[in-house]
Every structure is written in C-alpha cells, then in structure tokens.
Coordinates of N, CA and C and ligand atoms in Angstrom, one line a residue:
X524 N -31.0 210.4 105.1 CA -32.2 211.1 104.4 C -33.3 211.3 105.3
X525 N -33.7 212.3 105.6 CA -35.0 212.8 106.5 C -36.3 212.4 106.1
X526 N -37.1 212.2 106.2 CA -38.5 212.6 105.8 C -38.4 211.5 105.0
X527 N -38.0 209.4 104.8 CA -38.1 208.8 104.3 C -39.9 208.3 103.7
X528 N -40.6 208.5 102.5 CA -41.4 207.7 101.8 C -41.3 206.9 101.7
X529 N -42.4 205.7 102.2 CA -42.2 204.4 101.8 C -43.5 203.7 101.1
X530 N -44.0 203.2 100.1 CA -45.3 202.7 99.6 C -45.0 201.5 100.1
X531 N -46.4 200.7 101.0 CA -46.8 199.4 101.2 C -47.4 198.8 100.2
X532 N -47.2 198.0 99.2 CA -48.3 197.6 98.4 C -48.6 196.1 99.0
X533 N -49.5 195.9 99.2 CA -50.3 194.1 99.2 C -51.3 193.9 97.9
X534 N -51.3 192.5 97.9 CA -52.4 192.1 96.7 C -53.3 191.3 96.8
X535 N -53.6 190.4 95.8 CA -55.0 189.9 95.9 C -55.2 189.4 97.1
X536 N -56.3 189.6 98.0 CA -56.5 188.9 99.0 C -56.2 188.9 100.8
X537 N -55.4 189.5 100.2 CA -54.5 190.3 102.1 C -55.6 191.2 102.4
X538 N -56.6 191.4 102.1 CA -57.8 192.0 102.6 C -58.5 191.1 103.4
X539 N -58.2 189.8 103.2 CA -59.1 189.0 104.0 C -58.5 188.6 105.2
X540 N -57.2 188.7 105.1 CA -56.3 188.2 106.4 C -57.6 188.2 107.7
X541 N -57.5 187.4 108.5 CA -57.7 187.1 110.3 C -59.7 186.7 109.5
X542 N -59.7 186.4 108.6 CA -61.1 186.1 108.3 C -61.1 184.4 107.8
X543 N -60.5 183.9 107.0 CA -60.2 182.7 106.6 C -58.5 181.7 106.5
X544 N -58.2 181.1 106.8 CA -57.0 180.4 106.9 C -56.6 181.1 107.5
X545 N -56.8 181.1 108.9 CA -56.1 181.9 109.8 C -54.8 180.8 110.7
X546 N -54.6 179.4 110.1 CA -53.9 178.9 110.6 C -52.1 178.9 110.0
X547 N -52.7 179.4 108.2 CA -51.3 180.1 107.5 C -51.5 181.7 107.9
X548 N -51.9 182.6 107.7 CA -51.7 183.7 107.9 C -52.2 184.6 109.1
X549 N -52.4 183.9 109.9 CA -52.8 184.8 111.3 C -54.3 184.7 111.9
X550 N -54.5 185.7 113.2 CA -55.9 185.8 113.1 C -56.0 187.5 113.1
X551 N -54.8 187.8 113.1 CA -55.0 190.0 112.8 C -55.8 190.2 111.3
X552 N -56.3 191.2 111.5 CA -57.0 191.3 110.2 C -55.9 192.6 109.4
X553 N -56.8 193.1 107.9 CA -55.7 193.7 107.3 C -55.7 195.1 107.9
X554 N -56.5 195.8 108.4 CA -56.6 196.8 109.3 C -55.6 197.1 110.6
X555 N -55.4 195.9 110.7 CA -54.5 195.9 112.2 C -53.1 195.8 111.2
X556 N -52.6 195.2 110.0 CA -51.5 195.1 109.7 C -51.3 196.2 109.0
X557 N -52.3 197.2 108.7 CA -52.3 198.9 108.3 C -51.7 199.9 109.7
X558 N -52.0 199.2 110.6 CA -52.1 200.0 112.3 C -50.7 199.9 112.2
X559 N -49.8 198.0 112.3 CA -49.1 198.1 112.9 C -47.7 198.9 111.7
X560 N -48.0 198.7 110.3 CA -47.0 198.9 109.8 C -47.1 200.5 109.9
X561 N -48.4 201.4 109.9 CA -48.0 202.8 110.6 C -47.2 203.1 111.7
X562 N -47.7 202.2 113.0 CA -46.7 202.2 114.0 C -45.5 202.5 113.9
X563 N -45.2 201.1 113.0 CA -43.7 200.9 113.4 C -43.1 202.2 112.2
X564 N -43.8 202.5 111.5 CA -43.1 203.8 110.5 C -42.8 204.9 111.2
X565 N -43.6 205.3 112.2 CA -43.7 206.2 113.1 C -42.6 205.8 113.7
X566 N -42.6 205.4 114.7 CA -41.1 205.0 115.5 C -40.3 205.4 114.8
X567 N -39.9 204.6 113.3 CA -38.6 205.2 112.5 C -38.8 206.6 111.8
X568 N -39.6 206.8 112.1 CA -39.6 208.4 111.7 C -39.7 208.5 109.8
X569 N -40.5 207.5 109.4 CA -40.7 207.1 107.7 C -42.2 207.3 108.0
X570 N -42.4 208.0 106.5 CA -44.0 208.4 106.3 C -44.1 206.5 105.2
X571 N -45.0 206.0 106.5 CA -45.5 204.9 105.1 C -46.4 205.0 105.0
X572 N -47.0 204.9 103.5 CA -48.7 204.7 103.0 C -49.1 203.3 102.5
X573 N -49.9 202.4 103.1 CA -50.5 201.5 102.6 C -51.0 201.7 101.4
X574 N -51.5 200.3 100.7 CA -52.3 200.4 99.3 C -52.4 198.9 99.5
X575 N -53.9 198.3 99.0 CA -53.7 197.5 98.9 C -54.8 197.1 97.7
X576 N -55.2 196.0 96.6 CA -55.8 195.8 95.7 C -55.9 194.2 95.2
X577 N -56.6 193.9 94.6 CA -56.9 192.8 94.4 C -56.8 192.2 92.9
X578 N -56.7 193.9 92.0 CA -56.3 193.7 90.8 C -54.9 194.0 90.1
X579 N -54.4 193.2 89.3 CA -52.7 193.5 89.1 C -52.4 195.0 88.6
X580 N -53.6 195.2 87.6 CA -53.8 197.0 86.9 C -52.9 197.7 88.0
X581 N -54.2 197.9 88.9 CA -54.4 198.8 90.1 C -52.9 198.0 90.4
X582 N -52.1 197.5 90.9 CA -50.9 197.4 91.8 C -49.7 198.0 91.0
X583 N -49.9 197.3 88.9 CA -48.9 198.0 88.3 C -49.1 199.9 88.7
X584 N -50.4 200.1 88.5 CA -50.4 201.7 88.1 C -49.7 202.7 89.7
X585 N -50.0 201.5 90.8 CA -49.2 202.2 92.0 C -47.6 202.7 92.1
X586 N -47.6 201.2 91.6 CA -46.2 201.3 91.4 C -45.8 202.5 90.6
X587 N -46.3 202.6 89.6 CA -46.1 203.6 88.8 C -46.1 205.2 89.0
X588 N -46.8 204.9 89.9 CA -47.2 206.3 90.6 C -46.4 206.8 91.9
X589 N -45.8 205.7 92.1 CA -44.7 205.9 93.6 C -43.1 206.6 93.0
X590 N -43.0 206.6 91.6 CA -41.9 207.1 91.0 C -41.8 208.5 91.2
X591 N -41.2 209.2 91.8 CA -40.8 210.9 91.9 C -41.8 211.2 93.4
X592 N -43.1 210.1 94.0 CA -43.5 210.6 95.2 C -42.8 209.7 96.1
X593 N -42.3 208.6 95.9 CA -41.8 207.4 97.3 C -40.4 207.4 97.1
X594 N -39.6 207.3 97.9 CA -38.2 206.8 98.2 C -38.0 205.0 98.1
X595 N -39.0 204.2 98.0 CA -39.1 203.4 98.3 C -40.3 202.2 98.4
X596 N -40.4 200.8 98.5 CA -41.2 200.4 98.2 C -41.2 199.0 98.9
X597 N -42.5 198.9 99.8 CA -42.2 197.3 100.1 C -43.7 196.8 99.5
X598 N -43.3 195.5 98.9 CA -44.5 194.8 98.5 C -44.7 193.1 98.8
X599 N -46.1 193.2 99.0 CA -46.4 191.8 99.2 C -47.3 191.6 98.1
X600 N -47.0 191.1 96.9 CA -47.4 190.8 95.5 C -48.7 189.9 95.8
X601 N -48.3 189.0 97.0 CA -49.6 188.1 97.0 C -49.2 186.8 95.8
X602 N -50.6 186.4 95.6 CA -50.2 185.5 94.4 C -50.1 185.5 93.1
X603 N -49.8 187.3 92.9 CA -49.5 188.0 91.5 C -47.7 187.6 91.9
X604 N -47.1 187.5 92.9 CA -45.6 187.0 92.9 C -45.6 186.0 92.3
X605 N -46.2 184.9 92.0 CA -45.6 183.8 91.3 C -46.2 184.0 89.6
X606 N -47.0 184.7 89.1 CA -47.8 184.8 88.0 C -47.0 186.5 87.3
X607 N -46.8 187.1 88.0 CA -47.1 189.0 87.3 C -45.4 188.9 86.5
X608 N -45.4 189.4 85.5 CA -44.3 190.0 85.2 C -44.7 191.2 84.8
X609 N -46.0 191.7 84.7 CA -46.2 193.3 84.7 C -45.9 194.0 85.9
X610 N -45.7 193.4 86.8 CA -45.9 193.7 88.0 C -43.8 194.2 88.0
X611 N -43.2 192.8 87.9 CA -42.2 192.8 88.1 C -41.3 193.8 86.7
X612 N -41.7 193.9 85.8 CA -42.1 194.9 85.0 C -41.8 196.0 85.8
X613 N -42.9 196.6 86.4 CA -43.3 198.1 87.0 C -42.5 198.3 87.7
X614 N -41.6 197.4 88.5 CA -40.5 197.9 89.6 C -39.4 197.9 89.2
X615 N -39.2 197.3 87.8 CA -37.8 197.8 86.7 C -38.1 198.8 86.5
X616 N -39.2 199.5 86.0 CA -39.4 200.5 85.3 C -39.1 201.8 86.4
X617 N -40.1 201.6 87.6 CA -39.4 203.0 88.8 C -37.9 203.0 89.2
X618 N -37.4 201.9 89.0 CA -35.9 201.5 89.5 C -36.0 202.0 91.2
X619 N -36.8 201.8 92.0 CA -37.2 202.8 93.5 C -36.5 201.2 93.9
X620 N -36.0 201.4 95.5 CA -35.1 200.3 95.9 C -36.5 199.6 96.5
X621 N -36.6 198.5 96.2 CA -37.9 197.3 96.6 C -37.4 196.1 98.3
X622 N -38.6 195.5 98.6 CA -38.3 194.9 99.4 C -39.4 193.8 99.1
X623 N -39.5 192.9 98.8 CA -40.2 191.7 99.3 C -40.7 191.5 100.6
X624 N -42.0 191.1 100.9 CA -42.8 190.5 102.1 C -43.5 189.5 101.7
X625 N -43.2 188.3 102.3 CA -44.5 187.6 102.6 C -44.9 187.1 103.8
X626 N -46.2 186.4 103.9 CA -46.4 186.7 105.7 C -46.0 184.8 106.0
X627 N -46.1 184.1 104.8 CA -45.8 183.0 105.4 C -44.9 182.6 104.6
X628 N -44.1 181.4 105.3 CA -42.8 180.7 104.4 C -43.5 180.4 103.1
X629 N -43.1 180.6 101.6 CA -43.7 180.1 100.6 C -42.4 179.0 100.0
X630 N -41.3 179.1 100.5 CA -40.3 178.4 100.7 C -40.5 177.0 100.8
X631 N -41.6 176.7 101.8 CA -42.2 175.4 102.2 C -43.4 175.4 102.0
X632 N -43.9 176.1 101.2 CA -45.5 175.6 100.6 C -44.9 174.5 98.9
X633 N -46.5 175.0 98.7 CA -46.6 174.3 96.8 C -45.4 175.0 96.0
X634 N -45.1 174.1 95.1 CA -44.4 174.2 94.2 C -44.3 175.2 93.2
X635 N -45.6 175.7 93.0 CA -46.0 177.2 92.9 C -45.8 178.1 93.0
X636 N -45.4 178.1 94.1 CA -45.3 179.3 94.6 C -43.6 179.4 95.2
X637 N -43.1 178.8 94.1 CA -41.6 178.8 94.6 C -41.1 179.4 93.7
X638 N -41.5 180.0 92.7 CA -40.8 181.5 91.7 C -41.7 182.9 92.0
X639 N -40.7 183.7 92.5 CA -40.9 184.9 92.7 C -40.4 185.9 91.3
X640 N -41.5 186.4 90.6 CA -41.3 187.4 89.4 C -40.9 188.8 89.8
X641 N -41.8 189.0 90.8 CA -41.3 190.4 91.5 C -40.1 190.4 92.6
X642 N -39.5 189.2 93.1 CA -38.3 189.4 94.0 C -37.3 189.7 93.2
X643 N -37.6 189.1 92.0 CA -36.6 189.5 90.8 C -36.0 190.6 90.9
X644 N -37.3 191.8 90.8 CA -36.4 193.3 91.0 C -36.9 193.8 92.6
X645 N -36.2 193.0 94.1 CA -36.4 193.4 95.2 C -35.4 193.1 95.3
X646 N -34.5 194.1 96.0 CA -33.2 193.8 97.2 C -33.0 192.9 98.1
X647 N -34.0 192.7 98.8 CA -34.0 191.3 99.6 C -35.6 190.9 99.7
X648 N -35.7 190.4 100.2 CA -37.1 188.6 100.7 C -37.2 188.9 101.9
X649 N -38.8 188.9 102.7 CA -38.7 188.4 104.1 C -39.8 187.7 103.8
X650 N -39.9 186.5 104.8 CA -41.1 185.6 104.5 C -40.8 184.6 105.5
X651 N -42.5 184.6 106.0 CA -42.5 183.0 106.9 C -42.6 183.9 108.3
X652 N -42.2 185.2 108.2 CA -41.9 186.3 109.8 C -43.7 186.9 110.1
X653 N -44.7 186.9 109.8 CA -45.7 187.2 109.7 C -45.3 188.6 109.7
X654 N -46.3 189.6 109.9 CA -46.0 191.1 110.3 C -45.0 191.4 110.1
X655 N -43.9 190.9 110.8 CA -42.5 191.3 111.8 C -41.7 191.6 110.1
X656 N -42.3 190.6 108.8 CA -41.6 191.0 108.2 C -41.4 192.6 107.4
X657 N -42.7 193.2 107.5 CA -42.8 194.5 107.2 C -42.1 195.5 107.7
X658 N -42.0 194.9 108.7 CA -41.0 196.0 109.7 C -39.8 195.6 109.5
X659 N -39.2 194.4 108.7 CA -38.4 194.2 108.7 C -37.2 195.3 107.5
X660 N -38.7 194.8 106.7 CA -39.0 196.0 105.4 C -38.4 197.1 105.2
X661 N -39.2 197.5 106.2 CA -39.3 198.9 106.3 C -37.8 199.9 107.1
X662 N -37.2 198.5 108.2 CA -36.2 198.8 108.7 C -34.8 198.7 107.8
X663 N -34.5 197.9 107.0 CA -33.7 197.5 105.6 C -33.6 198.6 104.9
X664 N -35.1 199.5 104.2 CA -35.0 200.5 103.2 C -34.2 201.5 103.7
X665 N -34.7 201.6 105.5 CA -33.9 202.6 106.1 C -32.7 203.1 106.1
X666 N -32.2 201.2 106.6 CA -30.7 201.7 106.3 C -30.3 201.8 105.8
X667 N -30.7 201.4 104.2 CA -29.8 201.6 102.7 C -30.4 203.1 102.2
X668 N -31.7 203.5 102.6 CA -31.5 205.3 101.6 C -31.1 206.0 103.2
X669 N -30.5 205.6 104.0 CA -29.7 206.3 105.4 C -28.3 206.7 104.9
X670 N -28.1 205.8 103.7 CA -26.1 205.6 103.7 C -26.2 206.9 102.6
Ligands
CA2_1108 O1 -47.5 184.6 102.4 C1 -47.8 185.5 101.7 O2 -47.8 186.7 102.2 C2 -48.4 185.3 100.3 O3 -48.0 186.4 99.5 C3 -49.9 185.4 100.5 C4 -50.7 185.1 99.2 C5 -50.1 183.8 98.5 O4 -50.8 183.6 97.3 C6 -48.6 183.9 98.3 O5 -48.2 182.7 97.8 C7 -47.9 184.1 99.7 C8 -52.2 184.9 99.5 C9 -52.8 185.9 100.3 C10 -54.1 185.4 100.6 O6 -54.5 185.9 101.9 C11 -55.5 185.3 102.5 C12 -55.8 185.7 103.8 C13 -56.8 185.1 104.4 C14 -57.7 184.2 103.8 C15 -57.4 183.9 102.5 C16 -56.3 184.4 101.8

C-alpha cells in the first residue's frame, strides 16, 4: 500500500517528557519525540501525524476521527491504558489495525499498571524500548497493511 497514514496518539502527560522523571522516561522532550517519530516516518515513506492530549474526550474523539482518514494507529494511552475503556472502546469501534507504545517497562512497575484496556484492541505491545518503540510501531503497521 503507497502513501501509508499513520495517527500517533499519546496521553495525559507525555507533554512533559525530558522535564520531570527523567530517570523513567528520558531526558528528550515531547517535541523531539514529534521530530524523531516524523523522521523515522519519512524514511519509511508513511505520512505520520502526531496528536497528543491530556484529556480521554479529546483522545476518544481522535480516534474517532482517524476512521476513513488513517490506515492506522499507534498509541501511547499513557495512564488512560490502565483506567479508559472509552478509549479501548474507540479502537473497537474504528476496527483501524492498532499498536501499543509505551516508553517504559510497565511490566516491571506498580501493579497498576499491569492491565492494559487499550492493548486489548492493539495487535501487538512495545514497551520499556523508549522512542525506538514508536518506530517500532510504526515499522509493524508497515509490514502488515504492506501484505
Ligand atoms: O511508559 C509509558 O509510556 C506510560 O504510558 C507513561 C505514562 C504512565 O502512566 C504509563 O503507566 C506508562 C505516564 C506518562 C507521564 O509522562 C511523564 C513524563 C515526564 C514527567 C512526568 C510524567
């Protein structure tokens, strides 16, 4: 498929990246993780658009809105992943093929944060890869709307 769309969504908070707890999530800020996941969409020749929000509304209504414009969809829910079923909801509802991101292992955090509502309806998980997992992302959706 040519001319692959991909929506970035992130959530509450990934706005702050490289400003606070920079010892779980980095010291790049969210601007630079806007740079690099353009980058690497460029190289693969995928138009991706960031979005990012702090309110679940605004993340369902994206979602919603990526139906008939995006091929595709990677999202880092943030900590609407362990709480949203509107969210996880919204990505039943587009049926668009999903990917999970998170930037740190939540595997090996709080207990909390060990149910994923939205991985529910995502193809695969990347987490704990910082960045590298967006690309990972973004390289995954490729090869499956490629075939
Ligand atoms: O590891 C991830 O990507 C998370 O989705 C990040 C969420 C967290 O609630 C999830 O459990 C795992 C939190 C994002 C908060 O990002 C901050 C960045 C800098 C300073 C404070 C928060």
């Amino acid at each position: 498929m040519n001319n692959l769309r991909i929506l970035v969504i992130n959530g509450p908070n990934i706005n702050m990246l490289g400003i606070r707890e920079k010892d779980i999530y980095g010291k790049t800020d969210y601007s630079d993780l806007v740079a690099f996941i353009e980058a690497q969409a460029a190289k693969m020749g995928i138009k991706a658009d960031c979005f990012q929000s702090n309110h679940e509304g605004d993340l369902v209504d994206a979602i919603q809105k990526a139906f008939g414009k995006y091929d595709g969809i990677v999202i880092n829910p943030a900590a609407y992943t362990h709480t949203s079923i509107a969210i996880l909801d919204a990505l039943k509802a587009v049926d668009l093929p999903a990917v999970e991101v998170h930037l740190s292992d939540i595997s090996q955090r709080e207990d909390f944060r060990q149910i994923s509502y939205a991985g529910r309806a995502c193809e695969k998980t990347y987490m704990g890869l910082g960045f590298e997992g967006y690309k990972k992302a973004l390289e995954y959706l490729k090869e499956g709307l490629s075939k």
